[in-house]
Amino acid sequence: MSKIVLFGELMLRLKPEGKERFFQNPKFEAVFGGSEANVAVSLAILGKHTEYVTALPDNAIGLAAKNSLRQYGVNVNSLQKEGRLGIYFLEDGACQRPSQVIYDRSSSVFALTKPDEYDWKHIFSDASWFHVSGVSPALSQEACDSVVKAMEEAKKAGCIVSLDLNFRKKLWKYGKEAKIVMPLLASKADLLVANEEDVQNCLGIPLKNYNTPLESYKNLCQDVKKAYPNVSYLAVTLRHSYSADRNGWSAVLSGKTGFYESANYDIENIVERVGAGDSFAAGLIYGLTTFSKDSDGERKALDFATAAGCLKHSIPGDFNLATKKEIENLADGNSNGRIQR
């Protein structure tokens, strides 16, 4: 089985228990996560051969981070170096109080690693797909250069390249703007995943108002594909936030064979929002590499991806632990949540 390669930073995540505020209670939940790592875990659980490439500190914390992916079947190809692991703090929102994230990733091992330190030729041997997100080039010039190099080497190796735009305003602090960097990366991608704010903030392409929301998103996809003719697939996730506990969730896909709209999920009593977009990206990659290449396959891939993202809202932590059967059941319309005996 050809492998799917993913490149990014694996972080320690610290979160107060339940819906508490930062330091309302001295206890923090500690898990590992990160955009590309989340995608890798989902794909491995779905049965794909995944290789996650990163740089980790050469200590017990770095080993624990690596093992957090290995336990789900992800092959971790990491540089081991002196330094620190990136951290992010998450405060889970409730009702009308939004969740918030605080990053502590400056000068992490991953952020300081240069592109020529990775053995790209070995990394992309037997690879068919490469995935990265806009989080990584936002961290530092070194990380940005590594992403560019990785995408170039992936294309040389004949891989399909997917890019989740993933705009994070709090991270672009080293002197480069997303609108300068991300268009270069988008020009090297075959598949783009985004929401409309990502498209605006990364590519400078606005969502224009047409007669219906669906028509507006269809035209947004057309505008992006016109600007980036190399892009074969563009998936846009649509989230309507009624409160921190209730969201509407759906997506559209502009593929090789047509434009498709997913089912809309009304998600109440959200357990966790973090990782839903990564779960969608993983589901889409799974679908596009598994289902038929015709219009039915593209539609099925979108439905599978949207259902995967929906189920992530029910699972705490960064990783989506939903199985293929669970995702397929939801995509087929079984959404009542009745106990399975």
CSV table of C-alpha atoms in Angstrom, one decimal:
chain,number,residue,atom,x,y,z
A,1,MET,CA,0.0,0.0,0.0
A,2,SER,CA,1.5,3.4,-1.0
A,3,LYS,CA,1.8,5.7,1.9
A,4,ILE,CA,0.3,9.1,2.8
A,5,VAL,CA,2.9,11.5,4.2
A,6,LEU,CA,2.0,14.3,6.5
A,7,PHE,CA,4.3,17.1,7.8
A,8,GLY,CA,3.7,19.3,10.8
A,9,GLU,CA,4.3,20.1,14.4
A,10,LEU,CA,3.1,17.7,17.2
A,11,MET,CA,2.3,19.7,20.3
A,12,LEU,CA,1.4,19.2,23.9
A,13,ARG,CA,-2.1,20.4,24.7
A,14,LEU,CA,-3.0,21.6,28.1
A,15,LYS,CA,-6.7,22.2,29.0
A,16,PRO,CA,-8.7,22.9,32.2
A,17,GLU,CA,-11.1,20.2,33.2
A,18,GLY,CA,-14.6,20.4,31.6
A,19,LYS,CA,-15.7,23.9,30.8
A,20,GLU,CA,-13.6,25.7,33.5
A,21,ARG,CA,-11.6,28.8,32.9
A,22,PHE,CA,-7.8,28.9,32.8
A,23,PHE,CA,-6.5,28.2,36.3
A,24,GLN,CA,-9.9,28.2,37.9
A,25,ASN,CA,-8.7,24.8,39.0
A,26,PRO,CA,-5.0,23.9,39.2
A,27,LYS,CA,-5.6,20.7,37.2
A,28,PHE,CA,-5.0,20.6,33.5
A,29,GLU,CA,-5.7,17.7,31.1
A,30,ALA,CA,-2.6,16.9,29.0
A,31,VAL,CA,-2.8,15.3,25.5
A,32,PHE,CA,-1.0,15.7,22.3
A,33,GLY,CA,-2.2,17.1,19.0
A,34,GLY,CA,-1.7,19.3,16.0
A,35,SER,CA,-3.4,19.7,12.6
A,36,GLU,CA,-1.5,17.3,10.5
A,37,ALA,CA,-1.1,14.9,13.3
A,38,ASN,CA,-4.8,14.8,13.8
A,39,VAL,CA,-5.2,14.0,10.1
A,40,ALA,CA,-2.6,11.2,10.3
A,41,VAL,CA,-4.4,9.5,13.2
A,42,SER,CA,-7.8,9.6,11.5
A,43,LEU,CA,-6.3,8.1,8.3
A,44,ALA,CA,-4.5,5.4,10.2
A,45,ILE,CA,-7.7,4.5,12.1
A,46,LEU,CA,-9.4,4.3,8.7
A,47,GLY,CA,-6.8,1.8,7.5
A,48,LYS,CA,-4.5,4.0,5.5
A,49,HIS,CA,-0.7,3.7,5.6
A,50,THR,CA,0.4,7.0,7.1
A,51,GLU,CA,3.8,8.5,7.8
A,52,TYR,CA,4.0,11.6,10.0
A,53,VAL,CA,7.1,13.7,9.5
A,54,THR,CA,8.1,16.1,12.3
A,55,ALA,CA,10.9,17.3,14.6
A,56,LEU,CA,10.7,16.4,18.3
A,57,PRO,CA,12.8,17.1,21.4
A,58,ASP,CA,15.2,14.2,22.3
A,59,ASN,CA,13.7,13.6,25.7
A,60,ALA,CA,10.9,11.8,27.5
A,61,ILE,CA,8.3,14.3,26.4
A,62,GLY,CA,9.2,13.9,22.8
A,63,LEU,CA,9.0,10.2,23.1
A,64,ALA,CA,5.6,10.4,24.7
A,65,ALA,CA,4.4,12.6,21.9
A,66,LYS,CA,5.7,10.1,19.3
A,67,ASN,CA,4.0,7.2,21.1
A,68,SER,CA,0.7,9.1,21.2
A,69,LEU,CA,0.6,8.7,17.4
A,70,ARG,CA,2.2,5.2,17.2
A,71,GLN,CA,-0.6,3.7,19.3
A,72,TYR,CA,-3.0,4.4,16.5
A,73,GLY,CA,-0.8,2.9,13.8
A,74,VAL,CA,0.9,6.1,12.5
A,75,ASN,CA,4.5,5.6,11.5
A,76,VAL,CA,6.4,8.6,13.0
A,77,ASN,CA,9.5,9.8,11.1
A,78,SER,CA,10.9,12.4,13.4
A,79,LEU,CA,14.2,14.2,13.8
A,80,GLN,CA,15.3,14.0,17.5
A,81,LYS,CA,17.0,17.3,18.6
A,82,GLU,CA,17.8,19.3,21.7
A,83,GLY,CA,15.0,21.8,22.5
A,84,ARG,CA,11.4,22.2,23.5
A,85,LEU,CA,8.1,20.9,22.4
A,86,GLY,CA,5.5,23.4,21.2
A,87,ILE,CA,2.5,23.8,23.6
A,88,TYR,CA,-1.0,25.2,23.2
A,89,PHE,CA,-3.5,26.0,25.9
A,90,LEU,CA,-7.2,25.4,25.2
A,91,GLU,CA,-10.1,26.8,27.3
A,92,ASP,CA,-13.4,25.2,26.2
A,93,GLY,CA,-16.2,27.6,25.8
A,94,ALA,CA,-19.9,27.2,26.8
A,95,CYS,CA,-23.1,28.8,25.8
A,96,GLN,CA,-22.3,32.3,24.5
A,97,ARG,CA,-18.7,32.2,25.9
A,98,PRO,CA,-16.3,31.1,23.0
A,99,SER,CA,-13.4,28.8,23.4
A,100,GLN,CA,-10.0,30.3,23.2
A,101,VAL,CA,-6.5,29.1,22.3
A,102,ILE,CA,-3.2,30.5,23.6
A,103,TYR,CA,0.0,29.3,21.8
A,104,ASP,CA,3.4,28.7,23.3
A,105,ARG,CA,5.3,27.5,20.2
A,106,SER,CA,8.0,30.1,19.7
A,107,SER,CA,11.5,28.5,19.1
A,108,SER,CA,10.2,25.0,19.4
A,109,VAL,CA,12.3,22.2,17.9
A,110,PHE,CA,10.0,22.0,14.9
A,111,ALA,CA,10.0,25.8,14.3
A,112,LEU,CA,13.8,25.9,14.3
A,113,THR,CA,14.4,22.9,12.0
A,114,LYS,CA,15.7,23.8,8.5
A,115,PRO,CA,14.4,22.1,5.4
A,116,ASP,CA,17.8,20.5,4.5
A,117,GLU,CA,17.7,18.6,7.8
A,118,TYR,CA,15.0,16.3,6.5
A,119,ASP,CA,15.7,13.4,4.2
A,120,TRP,CA,13.0,14.2,1.7
A,121,LYS,CA,14.0,11.6,-0.9
A,122,HIS,CA,13.6,8.8,1.7
A,123,ILE,CA,10.5,10.4,3.1
A,124,PHE,CA,8.7,10.4,-0.2
A,125,SER,CA,9.8,6.9,-1.4
A,126,ASP,CA,6.7,4.8,-2.0
A,127,ALA,CA,4.4,7.8,-1.2
A,128,SER,CA,1.3,8.7,-3.3
A,129,TRP,CA,-0.1,11.6,-1.3
A,130,PHE,CA,1.3,14.5,0.8
A,131,HIS,CA,-0.7,16.6,3.2
A,132,VAL,CA,0.2,19.8,5.1
A,133,SER,CA,-1.7,22.8,6.6
A,134,GLY,CA,-1.3,26.5,6.7
A,135,VAL,CA,-0.5,26.2,10.4
A,136,SER,CA,3.1,25.1,9.8
A,137,PRO,CA,4.3,28.0,7.5
A,138,ALA,CA,2.9,30.4,10.0
A,139,LEU,CA,5.3,29.3,12.7
A,140,SER,CA,8.7,30.6,11.5
A,141,GLN,CA,10.7,31.2,8.4
A,142,GLU,CA,12.4,27.8,8.8
A,143,ALA,CA,9.1,26.0,9.1
A,144,CYS,CA,7.8,27.9,6.1
A,145,ASP,CA,10.9,27.0,4.0
A,146,SER,CA,10.5,23.4,5.1
A,147,VAL,CA,6.8,23.3,3.9
A,148,VAL,CA,7.8,24.8,0.5
A,149,LYS,CA,10.6,22.2,0.1
A,150,ALA,CA,8.3,19.4,1.2
A,151,MET,CA,5.7,20.3,-1.4
A,152,GLU,CA,8.3,20.6,-4.1
A,153,GLU,CA,9.8,17.2,-3.3
A,154,ALA,CA,6.3,15.6,-3.1
A,155,LYS,CA,5.5,16.8,-6.6
A,156,LYS,CA,8.8,15.5,-7.9
A,157,ALA,CA,7.9,12.1,-6.4
A,158,GLY,CA,4.6,12.1,-8.2
A,159,CYS,CA,2.4,12.7,-5.1
A,160,ILE,CA,-1.0,14.3,-5.0
A,161,VAL,CA,-0.6,17.3,-2.7
A,162,SER,CA,-3.3,18.5,-0.3
A,163,LEU,CA,-3.2,21.8,1.6
A,164,ASP,CA,-5.6,22.8,4.4
A,165,LEU,CA,-5.3,26.6,4.4
A,166,ASN,CA,-6.0,26.7,8.2
A,167,PHE,CA,-5.5,30.5,8.8
A,168,ARG,CA,-4.3,31.2,12.4
A,169,LYS,CA,-4.0,34.9,13.0
A,170,LYS,CA,-2.2,34.5,16.3
A,171,LEU,CA,0.7,32.6,14.7
A,172,TRP,CA,1.8,34.9,11.8
A,173,LYS,CA,4.3,36.8,13.9
A,174,TYR,CA,7.8,36.4,12.3
A,175,GLY,CA,7.5,39.1,9.6
A,176,LYS,CA,5.6,37.3,6.8
A,177,GLU,CA,1.9,37.6,6.1
A,178,ALA,CA,-0.4,34.7,5.1
A,179,LYS,CA,-1.5,36.6,1.9
A,180,ILE,CA,2.2,36.6,0.8
A,181,VAL,CA,3.0,33.0,1.7
A,182,MET,CA,-0.1,31.0,1.2
A,183,PRO,CA,-0.7,31.8,-2.5
A,184,LEU,CA,2.7,30.2,-3.3
A,185,LEU,CA,1.7,27.1,-1.4
A,186,ALA,CA,-1.8,27.0,-3.0
A,187,SER,CA,-0.1,27.1,-6.5
A,188,LYS,CA,1.6,23.8,-5.6
A,189,ALA,CA,-1.5,22.0,-4.3
A,190,ASP,CA,-4.0,19.6,-6.1
A,191,LEU,CA,-6.5,19.7,-3.2
A,192,LEU,CA,-7.4,22.7,-1.1
A,193,VAL,CA,-9.4,22.5,2.1
A,194,ALA,CA,-10.7,25.7,3.7
A,195,ASN,CA,-13.6,27.7,5.1
A,196,GLU,CA,-14.5,31.0,3.5
A,197,GLU,CA,-12.5,33.0,6.0
A,198,ASP,CA,-9.4,31.0,5.2
A,199,VAL,CA,-9.9,31.7,1.5
A,200,GLN,CA,-10.2,35.4,2.2
A,201,ASN,CA,-7.3,35.7,4.7
A,202,CYS,CA,-4.9,33.4,2.9
A,203,LEU,CA,-5.7,34.0,-0.8
A,204,GLY,CA,-7.4,37.3,-0.7
A,205,ILE,CA,-10.5,36.0,-2.6
A,206,PRO,CA,-13.8,37.1,-1.0
A,207,LEU,CA,-17.1,35.3,-0.8
A,208,LYS,CA,-19.5,37.3,-3.0
A,209,ASN,CA,-23.2,37.4,-2.4
A,210,TYR,CA,-25.4,35.8,-5.0
A,211,ASN,CA,-29.1,34.7,-4.9
A,212,THR,CA,-28.5,31.8,-2.5
A,213,PRO,CA,-25.7,30.8,-0.2
A,214,LEU,CA,-25.0,27.7,-2.3
A,215,GLU,CA,-24.6,29.8,-5.4
A,216,SER,CA,-22.2,32.1,-3.5
A,217,TYR,CA,-20.0,29.2,-2.5
A,218,LYS,CA,-20.1,27.7,-5.9
A,219,ASN,CA,-18.9,31.0,-7.4
A,220,LEU,CA,-16.2,31.2,-4.6
A,221,CYS,CA,-14.9,27.8,-5.7
A,222,GLN,CA,-14.9,28.9,-9.3
A,223,ASP,CA,-12.9,32.1,-8.4
A,224,VAL,CA,-10.3,30.0,-6.5
A,225,LYS,CA,-9.9,27.5,-9.3
A,226,LYS,CA,-9.6,30.2,-11.9
A,227,ALA,CA,-6.8,31.8,-9.8
A,228,TYR,CA,-5.2,28.4,-9.2
A,229,PRO,CA,-5.7,26.2,-12.2
A,230,ASN,CA,-3.6,23.5,-10.7
A,231,VAL,CA,-6.3,22.8,-8.1
A,232,SER,CA,-8.4,19.8,-9.0
A,233,TYR,CA,-10.4,19.7,-5.8
A,234,LEU,CA,-11.6,22.5,-3.5
A,235,ALA,CA,-13.6,21.7,-0.4
A,236,VAL,CA,-15.1,24.4,1.8
A,237,THR,CA,-16.5,23.6,5.2
A,238,LEU,CA,-19.5,25.6,6.4
A,239,ARG,CA,-20.1,26.2,10.1
A,240,HIS,CA,-22.9,28.2,11.6
A,241,SER,CA,-22.2,28.9,15.2
A,242,TYR,CA,-25.4,29.3,17.2
A,243,SER,CA,-23.4,29.1,20.5
A,244,ALA,CA,-20.3,27.3,21.8
A,245,ASP,CA,-22.5,24.3,22.4
A,246,ARG,CA,-24.5,24.2,19.2
A,247,ASN,CA,-23.2,24.5,15.6
A,248,GLY,CA,-24.5,23.8,12.1
A,249,TRP,CA,-22.0,21.8,10.1
A,250,SER,CA,-21.9,21.1,6.3
A,251,ALA,CA,-19.5,21.4,3.3
A,252,VAL,CA,-19.3,21.8,-0.4
A,253,LEU,CA,-16.8,20.2,-2.9
A,254,SER,CA,-15.8,21.5,-6.3
A,255,GLY,CA,-14.2,18.4,-7.8
A,256,LYS,CA,-13.1,17.2,-11.2
A,257,THR,CA,-16.6,16.0,-12.2
A,258,GLY,CA,-18.9,18.7,-10.6
A,259,PHE,CA,-20.0,20.7,-7.6
A,260,TYR,CA,-21.5,19.0,-4.6
A,261,GLU,CA,-23.3,19.9,-1.4
A,262,SER,CA,-23.3,17.7,1.7
A,263,ALA,CA,-26.0,17.1,4.3
A,264,ASN,CA,-26.3,19.7,7.0
A,265,TYR,CA,-25.8,18.5,10.6
A,266,ASP,CA,-27.3,20.4,13.6
A,267,ILE,CA,-24.8,19.5,16.3
A,268,GLU,CA,-26.1,20.1,19.8
A,269,ASN,CA,-24.3,19.7,23.2
A,270,ILE,CA,-20.9,19.8,21.5
A,271,VAL,CA,-18.2,17.8,23.4
A,272,GLU,CA,-15.3,19.4,21.5
A,273,ARG,CA,-14.9,21.5,18.3
A,274,VAL,CA,-11.1,21.2,18.0
A,275,GLY,CA,-10.0,18.9,15.2
A,276,ALA,CA,-13.3,18.9,13.3
A,277,GLY,CA,-11.7,20.5,10.2
A,278,ASP,CA,-8.8,18.0,10.4
A,279,SER,CA,-11.2,15.1,10.6
A,280,PHE,CA,-13.0,16.5,7.5
A,281,ALA,CA,-9.7,16.7,5.7
A,282,ALA,CA,-8.8,13.1,6.6
A,283,GLY,CA,-12.2,11.9,5.6
A,284,LEU,CA,-11.9,13.6,2.2
A,285,ILE,CA,-8.4,12.2,1.6
A,286,TYR,CA,-9.7,8.8,2.5
A,287,GLY,CA,-12.7,9.1,0.2
A,288,LEU,CA,-10.8,10.4,-2.8
A,289,THR,CA,-8.2,7.6,-2.4
A,290,THR,CA,-10.8,4.9,-1.8
A,291,PHE,CA,-14.0,5.6,-3.7
A,292,SER,CA,-14.5,5.6,-7.5
A,293,LYS,CA,-13.1,8.6,-9.5
A,294,ASP,CA,-16.4,9.5,-11.0
A,295,SER,CA,-19.1,11.9,-9.8
A,296,ASP,CA,-20.6,9.3,-7.5
A,297,GLY,CA,-17.2,8.8,-5.9
A,298,GLU,CA,-16.6,12.6,-5.3
A,299,ARG,CA,-20.1,13.0,-3.8
A,300,LYS,CA,-19.5,10.0,-1.5
A,301,ALA,CA,-16.1,11.3,-0.5
A,302,LEU,CA,-17.7,14.6,0.5
A,303,ASP,CA,-20.5,12.9,2.5
A,304,PHE,CA,-17.9,10.7,4.3
A,305,ALA,CA,-15.7,13.7,5.1
A,306,THR,CA,-18.6,15.8,6.5
A,307,ALA,CA,-19.9,12.9,8.6
A,308,ALA,CA,-16.3,12.4,10.0
A,309,GLY,CA,-16.1,16.1,10.9
A,310,CYS,CA,-19.5,15.9,12.6
A,311,LEU,CA,-18.6,12.9,14.7
A,312,LYS,CA,-15.4,14.6,15.9
A,313,HIS,CA,-17.7,17.1,17.8
A,314,SER,CA,-18.6,14.1,20.1
A,315,ILE,CA,-15.0,13.1,21.0
A,316,PRO,CA,-12.7,14.9,23.4
A,317,GLY,CA,-9.1,15.5,22.6
A,318,ASP,CA,-7.5,16.5,19.3
A,319,PHE,CA,-7.8,13.1,17.6
A,320,ASN,CA,-10.9,11.8,15.9
A,321,LEU,CA,-11.4,8.2,17.1
A,322,ALA,CA,-14.5,7.5,15.0
A,323,THR,CA,-14.3,4.3,13.0
A,324,LYS,CA,-15.0,3.8,9.3
A,325,LYS,CA,-18.3,2.0,10.1
A,326,GLU,CA,-19.5,4.8,12.4
A,327,ILE,CA,-18.7,7.4,9.8
A,328,GLU,CA,-20.5,5.4,7.1
A,329,ASN,CA,-23.5,4.9,9.3
A,330,LEU,CA,-23.8,8.6,9.9
A,331,ALA,CA,-23.2,9.4,6.2
A,332,ASP,CA,-26.0,7.0,5.3
A,333,GLY,CA,-28.4,8.9,7.5
A,334,ASN,CA,-28.3,7.0,10.8
A,335,SER,CA,-28.0,10.0,13.1
A,336,ASN,CA,-30.3,9.2,16.1
A,337,GLY,CA,-27.5,8.1,18.4
A,338,ARG,CA,-29.3,5.1,19.7
A,339,ILE,CA,-27.3,2.6,21.7
A,340,GLN,CA,-25.7,-0.2,19.7
A,341,ARG,CA,-26.3,-3.6,21.4
